[in-house]
mmCIF file with all atom_site columns, C-alpha atoms in Angstrom:
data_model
loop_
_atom_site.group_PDB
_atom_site.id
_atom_site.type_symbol
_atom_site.label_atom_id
_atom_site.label_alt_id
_atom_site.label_comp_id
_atom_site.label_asym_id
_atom_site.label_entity_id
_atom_site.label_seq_id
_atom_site.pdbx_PDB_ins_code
_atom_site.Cartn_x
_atom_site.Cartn_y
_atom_site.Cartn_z
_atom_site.occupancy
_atom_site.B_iso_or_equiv
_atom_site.pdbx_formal_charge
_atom_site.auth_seq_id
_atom_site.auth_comp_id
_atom_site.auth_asym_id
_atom_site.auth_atom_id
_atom_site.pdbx_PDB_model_num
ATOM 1   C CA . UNK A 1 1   ? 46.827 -18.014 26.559  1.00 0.00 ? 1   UNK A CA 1
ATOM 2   C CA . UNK A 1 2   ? 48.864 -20.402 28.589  1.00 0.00 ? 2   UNK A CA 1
ATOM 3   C CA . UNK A 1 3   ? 49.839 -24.214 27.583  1.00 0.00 ? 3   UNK A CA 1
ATOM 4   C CA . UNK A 1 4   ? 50.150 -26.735 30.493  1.00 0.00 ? 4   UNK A CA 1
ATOM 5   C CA . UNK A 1 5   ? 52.575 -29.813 29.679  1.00 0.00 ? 5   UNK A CA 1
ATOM 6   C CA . UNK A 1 6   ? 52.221 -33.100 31.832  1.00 0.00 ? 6   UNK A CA 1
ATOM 7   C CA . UNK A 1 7   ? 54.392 -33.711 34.739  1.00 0.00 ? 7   UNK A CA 1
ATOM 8   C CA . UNK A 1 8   ? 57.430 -35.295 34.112  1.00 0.00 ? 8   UNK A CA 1
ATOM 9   C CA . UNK A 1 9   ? 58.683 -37.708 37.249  1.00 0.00 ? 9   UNK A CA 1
ATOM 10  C CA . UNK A 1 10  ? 62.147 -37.126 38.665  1.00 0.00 ? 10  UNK A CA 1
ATOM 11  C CA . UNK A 1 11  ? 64.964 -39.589 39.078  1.00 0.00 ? 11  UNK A CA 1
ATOM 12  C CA . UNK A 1 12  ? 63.393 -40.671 42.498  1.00 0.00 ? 12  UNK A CA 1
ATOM 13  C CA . UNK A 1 13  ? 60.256 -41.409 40.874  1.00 0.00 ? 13  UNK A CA 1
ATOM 14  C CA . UNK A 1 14  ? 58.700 -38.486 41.988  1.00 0.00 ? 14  UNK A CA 1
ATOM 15  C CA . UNK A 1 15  ? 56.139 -36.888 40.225  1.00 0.00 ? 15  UNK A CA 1
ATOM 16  C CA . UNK A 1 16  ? 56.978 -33.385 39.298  1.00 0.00 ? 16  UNK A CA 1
ATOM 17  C CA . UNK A 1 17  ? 54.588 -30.394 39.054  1.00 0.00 ? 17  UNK A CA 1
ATOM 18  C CA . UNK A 1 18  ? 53.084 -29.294 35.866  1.00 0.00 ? 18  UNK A CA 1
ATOM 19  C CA . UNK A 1 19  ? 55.386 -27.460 33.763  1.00 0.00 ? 19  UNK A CA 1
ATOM 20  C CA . UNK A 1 20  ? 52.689 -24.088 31.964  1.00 0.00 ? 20  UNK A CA 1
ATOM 21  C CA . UNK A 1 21  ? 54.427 -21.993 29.139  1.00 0.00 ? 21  UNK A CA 1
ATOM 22  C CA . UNK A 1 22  ? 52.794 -18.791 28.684  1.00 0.00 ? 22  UNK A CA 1
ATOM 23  C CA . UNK A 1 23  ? 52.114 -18.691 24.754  1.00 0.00 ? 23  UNK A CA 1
ATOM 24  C CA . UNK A 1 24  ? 49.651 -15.519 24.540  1.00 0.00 ? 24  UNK A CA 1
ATOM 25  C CA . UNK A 1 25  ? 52.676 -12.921 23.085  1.00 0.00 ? 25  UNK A CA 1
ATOM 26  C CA . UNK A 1 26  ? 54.255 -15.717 20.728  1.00 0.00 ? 26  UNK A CA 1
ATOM 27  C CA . UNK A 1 27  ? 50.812 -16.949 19.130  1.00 0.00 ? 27  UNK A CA 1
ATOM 28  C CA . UNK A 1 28  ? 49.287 -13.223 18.499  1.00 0.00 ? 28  UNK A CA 1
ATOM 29  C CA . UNK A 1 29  ? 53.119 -13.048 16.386  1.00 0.00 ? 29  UNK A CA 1
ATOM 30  C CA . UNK A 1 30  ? 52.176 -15.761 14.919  1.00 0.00 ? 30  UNK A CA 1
ATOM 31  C CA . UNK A 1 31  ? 48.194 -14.521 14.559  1.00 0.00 ? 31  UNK A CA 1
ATOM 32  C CA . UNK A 1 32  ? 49.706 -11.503 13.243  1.00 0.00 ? 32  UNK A CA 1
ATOM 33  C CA . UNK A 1 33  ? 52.183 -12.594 10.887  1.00 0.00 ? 33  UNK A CA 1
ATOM 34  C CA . UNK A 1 34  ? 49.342 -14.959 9.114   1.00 0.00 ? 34  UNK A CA 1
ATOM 35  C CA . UNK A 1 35  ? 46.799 -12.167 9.013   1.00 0.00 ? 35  UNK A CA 1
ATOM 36  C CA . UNK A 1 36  ? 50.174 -10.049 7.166   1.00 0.00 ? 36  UNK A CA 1
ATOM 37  C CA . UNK A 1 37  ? 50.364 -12.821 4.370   1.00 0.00 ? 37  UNK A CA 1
ATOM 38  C CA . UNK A 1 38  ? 46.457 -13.092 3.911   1.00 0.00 ? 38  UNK A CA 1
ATOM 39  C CA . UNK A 1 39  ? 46.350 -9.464  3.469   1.00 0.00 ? 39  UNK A CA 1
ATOM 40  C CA . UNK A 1 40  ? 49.437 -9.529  0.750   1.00 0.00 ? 40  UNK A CA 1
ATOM 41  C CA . UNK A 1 41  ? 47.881 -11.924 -0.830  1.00 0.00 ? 41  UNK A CA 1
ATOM 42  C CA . UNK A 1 42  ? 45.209 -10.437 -1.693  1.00 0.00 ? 42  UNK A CA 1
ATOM 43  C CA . UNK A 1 43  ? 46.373 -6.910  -2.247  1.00 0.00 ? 43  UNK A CA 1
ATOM 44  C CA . UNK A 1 44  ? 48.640 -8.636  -4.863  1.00 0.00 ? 44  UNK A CA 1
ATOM 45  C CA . UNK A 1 45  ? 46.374 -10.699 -6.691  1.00 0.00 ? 45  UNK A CA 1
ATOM 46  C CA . UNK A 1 46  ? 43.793 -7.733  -7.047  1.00 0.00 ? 46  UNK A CA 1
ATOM 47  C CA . UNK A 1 47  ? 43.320 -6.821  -10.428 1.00 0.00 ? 47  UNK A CA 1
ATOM 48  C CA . UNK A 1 48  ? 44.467 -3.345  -11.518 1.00 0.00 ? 48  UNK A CA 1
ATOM 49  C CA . UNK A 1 49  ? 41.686 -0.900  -12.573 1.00 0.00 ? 49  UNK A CA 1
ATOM 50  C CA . UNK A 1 50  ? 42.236 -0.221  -16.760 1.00 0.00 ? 50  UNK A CA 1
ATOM 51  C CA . UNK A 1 51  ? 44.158 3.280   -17.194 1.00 0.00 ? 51  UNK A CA 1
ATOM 52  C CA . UNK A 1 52  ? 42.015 5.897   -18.298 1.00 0.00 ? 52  UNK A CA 1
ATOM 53  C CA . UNK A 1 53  ? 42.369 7.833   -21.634 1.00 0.00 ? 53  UNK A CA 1
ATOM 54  C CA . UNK A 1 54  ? 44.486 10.840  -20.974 1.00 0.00 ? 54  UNK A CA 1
ATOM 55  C CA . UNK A 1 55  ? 42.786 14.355  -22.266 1.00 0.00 ? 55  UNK A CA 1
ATOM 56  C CA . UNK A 1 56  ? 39.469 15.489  -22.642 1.00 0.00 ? 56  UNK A CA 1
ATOM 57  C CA . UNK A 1 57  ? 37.239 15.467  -26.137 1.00 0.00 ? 57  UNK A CA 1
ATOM 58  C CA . UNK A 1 58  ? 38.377 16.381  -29.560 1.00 0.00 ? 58  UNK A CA 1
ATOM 59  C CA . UNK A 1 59  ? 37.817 19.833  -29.398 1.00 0.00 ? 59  UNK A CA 1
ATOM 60  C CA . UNK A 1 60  ? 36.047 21.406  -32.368 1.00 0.00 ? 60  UNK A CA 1
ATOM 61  C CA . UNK A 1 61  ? 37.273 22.801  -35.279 1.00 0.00 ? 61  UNK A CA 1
ATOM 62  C CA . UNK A 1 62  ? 36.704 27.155  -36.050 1.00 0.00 ? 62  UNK A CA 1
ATOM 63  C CA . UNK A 1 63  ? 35.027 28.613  -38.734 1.00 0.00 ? 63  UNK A CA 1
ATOM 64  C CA . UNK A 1 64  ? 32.929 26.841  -41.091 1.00 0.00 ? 64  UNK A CA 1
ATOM 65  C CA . UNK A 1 65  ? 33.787 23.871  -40.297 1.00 0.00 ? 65  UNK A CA 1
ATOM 66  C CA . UNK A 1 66  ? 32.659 24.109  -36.847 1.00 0.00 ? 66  UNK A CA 1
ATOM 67  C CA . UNK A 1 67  ? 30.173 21.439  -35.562 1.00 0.00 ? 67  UNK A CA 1
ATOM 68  C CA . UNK A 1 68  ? 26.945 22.822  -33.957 1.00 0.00 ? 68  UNK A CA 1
ATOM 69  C CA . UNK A 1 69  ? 25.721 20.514  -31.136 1.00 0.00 ? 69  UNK A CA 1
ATOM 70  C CA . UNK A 1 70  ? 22.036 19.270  -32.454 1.00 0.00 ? 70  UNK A CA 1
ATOM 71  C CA . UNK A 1 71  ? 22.607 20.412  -35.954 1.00 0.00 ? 71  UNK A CA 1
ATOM 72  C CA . UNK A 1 72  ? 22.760 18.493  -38.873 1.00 0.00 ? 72  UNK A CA 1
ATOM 73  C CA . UNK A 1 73  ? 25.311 20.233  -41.020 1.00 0.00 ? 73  UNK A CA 1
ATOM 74  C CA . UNK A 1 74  ? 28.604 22.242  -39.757 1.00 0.00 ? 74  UNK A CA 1
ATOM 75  C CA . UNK A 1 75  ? 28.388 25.662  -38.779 1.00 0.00 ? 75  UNK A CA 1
ATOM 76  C CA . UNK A 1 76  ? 29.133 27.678  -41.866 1.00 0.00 ? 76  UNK A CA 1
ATOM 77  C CA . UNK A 1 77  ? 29.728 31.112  -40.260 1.00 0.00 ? 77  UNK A CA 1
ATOM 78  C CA . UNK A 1 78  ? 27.427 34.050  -39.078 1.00 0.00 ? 78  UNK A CA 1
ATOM 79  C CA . UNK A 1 79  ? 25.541 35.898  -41.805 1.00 0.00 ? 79  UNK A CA 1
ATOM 80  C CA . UNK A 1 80  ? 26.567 38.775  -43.658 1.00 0.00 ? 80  UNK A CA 1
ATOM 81  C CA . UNK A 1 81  ? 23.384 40.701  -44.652 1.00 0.00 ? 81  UNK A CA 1
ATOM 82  C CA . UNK A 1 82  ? 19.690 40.883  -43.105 1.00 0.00 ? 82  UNK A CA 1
ATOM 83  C CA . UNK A 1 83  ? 17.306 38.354  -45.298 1.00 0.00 ? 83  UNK A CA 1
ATOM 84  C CA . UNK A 1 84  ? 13.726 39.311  -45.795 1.00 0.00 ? 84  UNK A CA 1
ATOM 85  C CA . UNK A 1 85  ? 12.590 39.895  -42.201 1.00 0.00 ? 85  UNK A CA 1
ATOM 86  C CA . UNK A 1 86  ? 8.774  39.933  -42.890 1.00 0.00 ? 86  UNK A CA 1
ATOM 87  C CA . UNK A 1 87  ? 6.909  39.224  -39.807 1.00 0.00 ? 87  UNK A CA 1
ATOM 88  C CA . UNK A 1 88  ? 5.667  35.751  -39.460 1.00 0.00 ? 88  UNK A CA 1
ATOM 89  C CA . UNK A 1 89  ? 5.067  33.445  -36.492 1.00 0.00 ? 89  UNK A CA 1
ATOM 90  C CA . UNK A 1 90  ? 3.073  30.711  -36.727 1.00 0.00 ? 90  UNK A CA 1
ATOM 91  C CA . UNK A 1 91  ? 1.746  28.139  -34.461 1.00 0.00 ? 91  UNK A CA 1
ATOM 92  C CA . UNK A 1 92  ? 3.009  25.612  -36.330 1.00 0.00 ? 92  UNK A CA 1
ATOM 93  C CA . UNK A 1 93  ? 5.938  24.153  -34.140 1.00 0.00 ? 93  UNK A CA 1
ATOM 94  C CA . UNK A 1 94  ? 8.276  25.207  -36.778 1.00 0.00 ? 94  UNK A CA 1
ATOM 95  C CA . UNK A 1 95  ? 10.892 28.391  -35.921 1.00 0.00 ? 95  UNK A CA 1
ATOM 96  C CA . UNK A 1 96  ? 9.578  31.588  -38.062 1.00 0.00 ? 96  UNK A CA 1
ATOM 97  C CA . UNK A 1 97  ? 10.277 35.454  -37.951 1.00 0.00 ? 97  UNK A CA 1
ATOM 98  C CA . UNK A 1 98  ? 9.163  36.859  -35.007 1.00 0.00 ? 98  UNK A CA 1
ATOM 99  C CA . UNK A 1 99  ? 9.752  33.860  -32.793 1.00 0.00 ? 99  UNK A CA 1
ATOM 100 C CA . UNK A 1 100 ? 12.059 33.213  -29.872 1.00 0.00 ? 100 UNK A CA 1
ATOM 101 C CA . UNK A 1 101 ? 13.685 30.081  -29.540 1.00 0.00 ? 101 UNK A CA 1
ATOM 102 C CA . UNK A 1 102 ? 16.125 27.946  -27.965 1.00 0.00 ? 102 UNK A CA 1
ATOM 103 C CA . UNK A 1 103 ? 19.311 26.860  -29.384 1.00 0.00 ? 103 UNK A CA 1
ATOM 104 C CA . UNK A 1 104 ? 23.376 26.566  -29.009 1.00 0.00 ? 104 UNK A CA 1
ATOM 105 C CA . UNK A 1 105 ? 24.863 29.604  -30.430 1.00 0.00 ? 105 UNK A CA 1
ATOM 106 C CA . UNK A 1 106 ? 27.879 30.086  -31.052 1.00 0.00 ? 106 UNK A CA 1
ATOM 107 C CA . UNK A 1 107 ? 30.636 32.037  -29.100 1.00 0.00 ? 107 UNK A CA 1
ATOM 108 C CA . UNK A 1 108 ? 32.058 35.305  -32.134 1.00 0.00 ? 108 UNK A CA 1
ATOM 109 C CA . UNK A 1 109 ? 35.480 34.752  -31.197 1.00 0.00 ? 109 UNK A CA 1
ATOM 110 C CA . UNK A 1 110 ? 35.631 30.943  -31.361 1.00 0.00 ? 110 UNK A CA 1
ATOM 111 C CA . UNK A 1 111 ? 32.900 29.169  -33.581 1.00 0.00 ? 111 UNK A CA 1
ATOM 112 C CA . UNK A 1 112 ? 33.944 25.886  -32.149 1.00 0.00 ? 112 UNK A CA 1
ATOM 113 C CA . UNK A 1 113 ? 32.341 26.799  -28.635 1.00 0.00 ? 113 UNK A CA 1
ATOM 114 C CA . UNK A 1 114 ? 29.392 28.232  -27.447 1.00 0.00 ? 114 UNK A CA 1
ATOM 115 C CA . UNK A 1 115 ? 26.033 27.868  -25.113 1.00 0.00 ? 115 UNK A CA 1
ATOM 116 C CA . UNK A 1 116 ? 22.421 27.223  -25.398 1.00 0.00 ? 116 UNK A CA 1
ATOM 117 C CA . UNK A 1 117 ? 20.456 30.578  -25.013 1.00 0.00 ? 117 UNK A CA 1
ATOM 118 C CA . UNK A 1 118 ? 17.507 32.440  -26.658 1.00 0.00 ? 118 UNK A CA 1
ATOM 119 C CA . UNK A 1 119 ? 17.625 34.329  -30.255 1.00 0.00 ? 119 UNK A CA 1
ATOM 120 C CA . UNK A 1 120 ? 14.661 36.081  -32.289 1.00 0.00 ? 120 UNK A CA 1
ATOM 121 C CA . UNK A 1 121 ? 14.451 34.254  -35.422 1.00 0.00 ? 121 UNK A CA 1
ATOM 122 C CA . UNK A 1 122 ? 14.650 37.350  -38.346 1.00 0.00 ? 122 UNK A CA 1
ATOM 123 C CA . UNK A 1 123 ? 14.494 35.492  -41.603 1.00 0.00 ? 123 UNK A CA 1
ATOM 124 C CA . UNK A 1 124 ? 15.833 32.339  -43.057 1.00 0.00 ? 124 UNK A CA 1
ATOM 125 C CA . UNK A 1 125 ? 19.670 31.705  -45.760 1.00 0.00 ? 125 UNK A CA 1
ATOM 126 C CA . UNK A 1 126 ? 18.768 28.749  -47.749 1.00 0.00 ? 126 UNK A CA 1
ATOM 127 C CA . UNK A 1 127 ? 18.243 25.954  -45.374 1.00 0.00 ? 127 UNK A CA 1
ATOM 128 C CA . UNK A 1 128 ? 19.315 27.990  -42.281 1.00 0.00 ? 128 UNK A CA 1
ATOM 129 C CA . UNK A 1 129 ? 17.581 30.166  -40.140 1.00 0.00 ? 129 UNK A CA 1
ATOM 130 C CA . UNK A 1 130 ? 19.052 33.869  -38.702 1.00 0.00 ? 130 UNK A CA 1
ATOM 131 C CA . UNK A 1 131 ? 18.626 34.931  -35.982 1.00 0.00 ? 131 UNK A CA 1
ATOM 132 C CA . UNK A 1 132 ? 19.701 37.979  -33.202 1.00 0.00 ? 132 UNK A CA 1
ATOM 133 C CA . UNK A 1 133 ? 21.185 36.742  -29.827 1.00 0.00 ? 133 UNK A CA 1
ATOM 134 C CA . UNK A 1 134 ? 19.158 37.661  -26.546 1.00 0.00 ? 134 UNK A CA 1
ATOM 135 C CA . UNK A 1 135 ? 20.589 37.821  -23.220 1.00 0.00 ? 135 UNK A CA 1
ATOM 136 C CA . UNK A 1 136 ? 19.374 38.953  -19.678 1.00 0.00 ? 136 UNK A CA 1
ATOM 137 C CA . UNK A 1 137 ? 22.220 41.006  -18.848 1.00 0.00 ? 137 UNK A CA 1
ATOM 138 C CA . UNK A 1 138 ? 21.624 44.777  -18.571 1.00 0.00 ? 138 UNK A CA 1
ATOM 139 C CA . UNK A 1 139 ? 23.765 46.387  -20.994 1.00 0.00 ? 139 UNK A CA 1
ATOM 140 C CA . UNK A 1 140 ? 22.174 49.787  -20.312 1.00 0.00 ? 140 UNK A CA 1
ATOM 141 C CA . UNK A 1 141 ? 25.290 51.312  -17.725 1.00 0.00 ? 141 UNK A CA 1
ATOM 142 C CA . UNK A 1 142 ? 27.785 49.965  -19.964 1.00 0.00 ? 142 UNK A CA 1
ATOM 143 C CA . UNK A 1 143 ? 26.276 50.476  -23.614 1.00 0.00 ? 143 UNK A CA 1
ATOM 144 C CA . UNK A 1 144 ? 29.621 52.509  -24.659 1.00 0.00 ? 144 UNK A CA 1
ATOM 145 C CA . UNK A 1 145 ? 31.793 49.842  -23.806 1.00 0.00 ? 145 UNK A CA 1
ATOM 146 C CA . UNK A 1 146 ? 29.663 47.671  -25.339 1.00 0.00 ? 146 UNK A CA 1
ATOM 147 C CA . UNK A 1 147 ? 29.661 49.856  -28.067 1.00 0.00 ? 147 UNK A CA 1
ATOM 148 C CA . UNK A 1 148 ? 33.550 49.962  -28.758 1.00 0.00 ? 148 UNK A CA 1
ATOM 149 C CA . UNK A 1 149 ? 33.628 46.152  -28.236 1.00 0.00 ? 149 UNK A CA 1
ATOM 150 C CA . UNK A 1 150 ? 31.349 45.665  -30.977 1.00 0.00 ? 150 UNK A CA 1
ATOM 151 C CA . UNK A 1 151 ? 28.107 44.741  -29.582 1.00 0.00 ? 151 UNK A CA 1
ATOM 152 C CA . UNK A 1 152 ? 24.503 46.881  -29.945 1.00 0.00 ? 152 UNK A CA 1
ATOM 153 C CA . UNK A 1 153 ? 22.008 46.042  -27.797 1.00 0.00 ? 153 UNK A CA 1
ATOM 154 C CA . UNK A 1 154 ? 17.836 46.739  -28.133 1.00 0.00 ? 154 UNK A CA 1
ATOM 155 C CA . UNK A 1 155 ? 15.647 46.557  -25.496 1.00 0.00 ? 155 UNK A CA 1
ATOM 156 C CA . UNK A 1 156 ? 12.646 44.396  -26.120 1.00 0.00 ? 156 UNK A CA 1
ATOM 157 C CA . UNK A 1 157 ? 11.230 44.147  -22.277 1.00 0.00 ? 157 UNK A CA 1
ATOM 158 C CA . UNK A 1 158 ? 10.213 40.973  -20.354 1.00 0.00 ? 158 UNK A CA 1
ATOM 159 C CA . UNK A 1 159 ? 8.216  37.801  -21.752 1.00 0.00 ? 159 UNK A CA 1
ATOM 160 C CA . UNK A 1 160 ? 7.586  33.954  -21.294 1.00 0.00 ? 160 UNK A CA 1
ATOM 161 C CA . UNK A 1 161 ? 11.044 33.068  -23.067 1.00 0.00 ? 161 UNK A CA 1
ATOM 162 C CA . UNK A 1 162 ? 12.542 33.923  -19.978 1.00 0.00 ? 162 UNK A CA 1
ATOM 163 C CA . UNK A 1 163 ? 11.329 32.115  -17.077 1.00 0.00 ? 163 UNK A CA 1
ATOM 164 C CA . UNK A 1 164 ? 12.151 34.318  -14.415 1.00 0.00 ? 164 UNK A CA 1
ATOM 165 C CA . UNK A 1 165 ? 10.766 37.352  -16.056 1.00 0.00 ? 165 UNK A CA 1
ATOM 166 C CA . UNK A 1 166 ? 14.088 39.223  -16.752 1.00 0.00 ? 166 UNK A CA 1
ATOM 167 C CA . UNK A 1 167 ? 13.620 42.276  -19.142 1.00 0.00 ? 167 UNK A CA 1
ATOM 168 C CA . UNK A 1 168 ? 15.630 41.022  -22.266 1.00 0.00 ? 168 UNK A CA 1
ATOM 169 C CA . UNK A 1 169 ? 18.003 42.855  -24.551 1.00 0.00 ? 169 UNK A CA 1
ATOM 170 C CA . UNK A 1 170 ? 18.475 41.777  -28.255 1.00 0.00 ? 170 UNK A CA 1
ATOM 171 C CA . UNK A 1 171 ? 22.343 41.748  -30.330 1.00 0.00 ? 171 UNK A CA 1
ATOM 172 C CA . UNK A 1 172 ? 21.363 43.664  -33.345 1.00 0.00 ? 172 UNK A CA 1
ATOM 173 C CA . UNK A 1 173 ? 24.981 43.593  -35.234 1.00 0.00 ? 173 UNK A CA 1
ATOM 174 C CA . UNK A 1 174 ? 25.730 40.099  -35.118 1.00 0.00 ? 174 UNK A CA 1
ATOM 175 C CA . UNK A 1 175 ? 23.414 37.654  -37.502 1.00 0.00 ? 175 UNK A CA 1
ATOM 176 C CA . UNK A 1 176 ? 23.544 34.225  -36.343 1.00 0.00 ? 176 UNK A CA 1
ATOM 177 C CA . UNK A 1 177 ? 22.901 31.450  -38.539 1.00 0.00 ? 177 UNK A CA 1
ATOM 178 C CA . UNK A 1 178 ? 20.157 28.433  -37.020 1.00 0.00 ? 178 UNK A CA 1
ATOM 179 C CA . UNK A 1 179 ? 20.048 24.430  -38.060 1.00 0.00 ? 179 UNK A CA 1
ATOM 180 C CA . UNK A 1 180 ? 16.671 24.153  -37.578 1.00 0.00 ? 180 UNK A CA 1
ATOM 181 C CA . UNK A 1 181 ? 17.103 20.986  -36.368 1.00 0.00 ? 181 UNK A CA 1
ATOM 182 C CA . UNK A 1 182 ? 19.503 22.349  -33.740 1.00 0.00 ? 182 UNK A CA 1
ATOM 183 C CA . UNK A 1 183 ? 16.487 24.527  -32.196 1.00 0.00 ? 183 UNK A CA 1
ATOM 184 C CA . UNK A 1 184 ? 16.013 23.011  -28.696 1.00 0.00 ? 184 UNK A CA 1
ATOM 185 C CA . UNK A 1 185 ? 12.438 24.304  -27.927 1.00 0.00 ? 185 UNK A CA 1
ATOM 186 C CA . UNK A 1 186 ? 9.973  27.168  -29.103 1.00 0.00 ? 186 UNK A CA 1
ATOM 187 C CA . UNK A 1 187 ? 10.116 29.979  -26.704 1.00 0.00 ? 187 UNK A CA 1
ATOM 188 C CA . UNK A 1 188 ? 7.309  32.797  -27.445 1.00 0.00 ? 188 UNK A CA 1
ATOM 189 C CA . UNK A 1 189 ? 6.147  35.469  -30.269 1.00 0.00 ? 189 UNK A CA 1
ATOM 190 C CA . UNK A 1 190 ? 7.698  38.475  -29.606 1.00 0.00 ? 190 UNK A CA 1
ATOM 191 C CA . UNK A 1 191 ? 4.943  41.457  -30.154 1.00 0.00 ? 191 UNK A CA 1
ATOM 192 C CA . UNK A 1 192 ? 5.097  42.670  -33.781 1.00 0.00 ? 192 UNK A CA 1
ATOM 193 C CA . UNK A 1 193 ? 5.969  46.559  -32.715 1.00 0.00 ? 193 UNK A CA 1
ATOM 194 C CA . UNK A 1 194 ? 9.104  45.204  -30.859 1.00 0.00 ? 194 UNK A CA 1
ATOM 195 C CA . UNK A 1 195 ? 9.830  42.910  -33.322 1.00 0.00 ? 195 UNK A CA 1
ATOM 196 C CA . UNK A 1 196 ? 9.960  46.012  -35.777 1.00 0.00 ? 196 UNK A CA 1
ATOM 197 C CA . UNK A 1 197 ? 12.065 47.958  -33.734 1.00 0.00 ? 197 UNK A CA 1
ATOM 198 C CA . UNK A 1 198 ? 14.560 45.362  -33.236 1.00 0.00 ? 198 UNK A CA 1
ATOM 199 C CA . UNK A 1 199 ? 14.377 44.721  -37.330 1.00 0.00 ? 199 UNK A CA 1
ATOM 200 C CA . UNK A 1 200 ? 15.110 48.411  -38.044 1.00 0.00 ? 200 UNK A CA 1
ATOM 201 C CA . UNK A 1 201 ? 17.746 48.907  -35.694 1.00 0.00 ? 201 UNK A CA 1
ATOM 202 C CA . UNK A 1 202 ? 19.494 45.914  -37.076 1.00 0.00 ? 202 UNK A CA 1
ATOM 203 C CA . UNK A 1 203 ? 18.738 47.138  -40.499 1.00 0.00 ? 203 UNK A CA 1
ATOM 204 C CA . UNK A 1 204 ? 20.423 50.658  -39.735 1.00 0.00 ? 204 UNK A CA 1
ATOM 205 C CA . UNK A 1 205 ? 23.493 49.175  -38.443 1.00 0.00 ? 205 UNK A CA 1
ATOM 206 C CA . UNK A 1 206 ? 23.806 46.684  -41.332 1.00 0.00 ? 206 UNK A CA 1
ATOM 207 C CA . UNK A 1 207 ? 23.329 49.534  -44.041 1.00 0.00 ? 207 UNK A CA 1
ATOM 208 C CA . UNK A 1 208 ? 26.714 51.035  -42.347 1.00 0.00 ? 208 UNK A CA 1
#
């Protein structure tokens, strides 16, 4: 950018040539150092986004006073004996004996965490349900180390609880207690003559 200033006339009267400043490097300073004052002004008078809570959720509590996700009441603690296991699934979109349905069980070590997965409803403890853990896992090459870390395992085959078709194996040693109004969805009837076997085995190890 260039600035042209009139002709100024000498001493003789003579009329001088016009005088032109070149202004382009001092006005982009100046463009530059007004763009430099917009921008701090408005980096400045942003507001500052509220500070977030520090740490994660109030992690549960063990034992029986343990809060099952869905449930009504606190989890009081896995069963100690078998109830009466008589076979009884209905169609009645209520969780009965012989049924396998979805809910959050809770993790042996630490009743304060778990995960949602499948369990055969056995028999019910006052107003709870219990009920033997499935899983998909193959426990067949590893059934003594399974063994000496406390788990038994019973084949019960393949079905429409699992909906990839997975053979299943059922936890017969561990009796998990059921809010009914934690149960997530109805799975399937498991077959009466694997429900039995499942029943017995957990029977034999409870009778230890």
């Amino acid at each position: 950018m260039r600035i042209a200033v009139d002709p100024v006339s000498d001493a003789n009267g003579n009329g001088g040539a016009a005088t032109v400043i070149p202004m382009s490097s001092t006005f982009e300073r100046l463009l530059g150092r007004l763009r430099d004052l917009v921008r701090g002004t408005t980096t400045s008078t942003r507001p500052r986004p509220p500070a977030g809570r520090k740490g994660g959720p109030t992690p549960g509590r063990r034992g029986a006073s343990a809060t099952v996700p869905g449930a009504a009441t606190p989890y009081p603690g896995d069963a100690t004996r078998l109830p009466d296991t008589t076979y009884a699934p209905r169609p009645d979109g209520r969780p009965d004996p012989g049924e396998i349905v979805w809910t959050w069980v809770p993790y042996e070590e630490d009743h304060s965490q778990g995960k949602d997965r499948p369990v055969l409803i056995v028999g019910h403890d006052g107003g709870w349900l219990v009920a033997l853990a499935l899983t998909s896992k193959d426990h067949d090459g590893d059934q003594q180390q399974e063994r000496r870390s406390g788990r038994e395992w019973v084949d019960i085959g393949s079905g429409p609880w699992d909906g990839r078709g997975r053979p299943s194996e059922v936890r017969v040693n561990r009796l998990v207690r059921v809010d009914p109004d934690g149960v997530r969805r109805e799975g399937a009837v498991l077959p009466r003559d694997r429900y039995e076997a499942v029943v017995a085995a957990a029977r034999a190890h409870h009778r230890r």
